[in-house]
XYZ file of C-alpha atoms in Angstrom:
101
model
C -38.217 -59.530 -30.794
C -36.518 -57.739 -33.656
C -33.179 -58.976 -34.961
C -31.644 -55.555 -34.282
C -32.471 -55.910 -30.583
C -31.085 -59.452 -30.509
C -27.879 -58.164 -32.099
C -27.545 -55.478 -29.399
C -28.163 -57.990 -26.595
C -25.694 -60.448 -28.110
C -23.010 -57.828 -28.711
C -23.160 -56.555 -25.134
C -23.279 -60.116 -23.781
C -20.122 -60.930 -25.743
C -18.403 -57.768 -24.450
C -19.220 -58.781 -20.907
C -17.984 -62.334 -21.474
C -14.688 -61.056 -22.920
C -14.282 -58.806 -19.887
C -14.937 -61.735 -17.548
C -12.387 -63.912 -19.351
C -9.679 -61.236 -19.607
C -10.000 -60.153 -15.968
C -10.485 -63.726 -14.769
C -13.552 -62.446 -12.899
C -15.449 -65.534 -13.969
C -18.897 -65.720 -15.428
C -20.707 -68.069 -13.072
C -24.458 -68.136 -12.872
C -24.611 -65.598 -10.035
C -22.585 -63.079 -12.042
C -24.576 -63.798 -15.180
C -27.821 -63.257 -13.267
C -26.660 -59.876 -11.972
C -25.589 -58.896 -15.478
C -28.780 -60.102 -17.178
C -31.137 -58.378 -14.731
C -29.202 -55.107 -14.845
C -28.796 -55.003 -18.620
C -32.490 -55.768 -19.182
C -33.545 -52.998 -16.799
C -31.048 -50.591 -18.349
C -32.462 -51.285 -21.814
C -36.027 -50.801 -20.577
C -35.046 -47.508 -18.924
C -33.322 -46.406 -22.132
C -36.353 -47.369 -24.262
C -34.252 -49.869 -26.229
C -36.404 -52.678 -24.829
C -40.012 -52.351 -23.740
C -41.807 -54.122 -20.933
C -43.665 -56.310 -23.434
C -40.479 -57.884 -24.785
C -38.399 -57.845 -21.593
C -39.262 -61.498 -20.932
C -38.258 -62.425 -24.463
C -34.972 -60.544 -24.017
C -34.407 -62.410 -20.775
C -35.010 -65.724 -22.507
C -32.613 -64.778 -25.295
C -29.823 -63.925 -22.832
C -30.374 -67.259 -21.091
C -30.134 -69.051 -24.431
C -26.813 -67.328 -25.140
C -25.494 -68.216 -21.697
C -26.711 -71.787 -22.027
C -24.756 -72.250 -25.257
C -21.588 -71.532 -23.280
C -22.623 -74.176 -20.768
C -23.085 -76.774 -23.462
C -26.865 -76.788 -23.040
C -26.816 -77.684 -19.345
C -29.878 -75.571 -18.478
C -33.120 -77.241 -19.517
C -35.781 -75.389 -21.489
C -38.108 -75.538 -18.492
C -35.462 -74.058 -16.194
C -34.622 -71.327 -18.746
C -38.285 -70.346 -18.925
C -38.539 -70.164 -15.139
C -35.294 -68.194 -14.825
C -36.321 -65.825 -17.626
C -39.475 -64.975 -15.703
C -37.505 -64.344 -12.508
C -34.993 -62.127 -14.352
C -37.731 -60.178 -16.132
C -39.529 -59.430 -12.856
C -36.410 -58.297 -10.964
C -36.160 -54.460 -10.886
C -32.443 -54.361 -9.980
C -30.198 -52.064 -11.985
C -26.532 -52.056 -10.949
C -24.499 -49.739 -13.160
C -21.282 -51.150 -11.708
C -22.128 -54.521 -13.218
C -22.710 -52.913 -16.614
C -19.523 -50.835 -16.689
C -17.543 -53.390 -18.767
C -19.955 -53.168 -21.702
C -19.476 -49.396 -21.943
C -15.674 -49.343 -21.756
């Protein structure tokens, strides 16, 4: 995956995290999962990300999230979760609203 794409994913992830902290909405795993699946599908639909690197994008988002958890998610679990996220077709624009504000 290109560095430019990683920078976009990281920037939007950080925007979403700031939103979650400021609004006290929390950023538990369920919320992160909804965000990750929706943002990946949005990027695929916008041709920013292609289907071939969607799994890699999913893995990258999980790595970013895991840093915030102090490395609590094992590599094996991240790989399994990345596959689940990459296969999920859900796109919830309401979840993504904070990254566009």
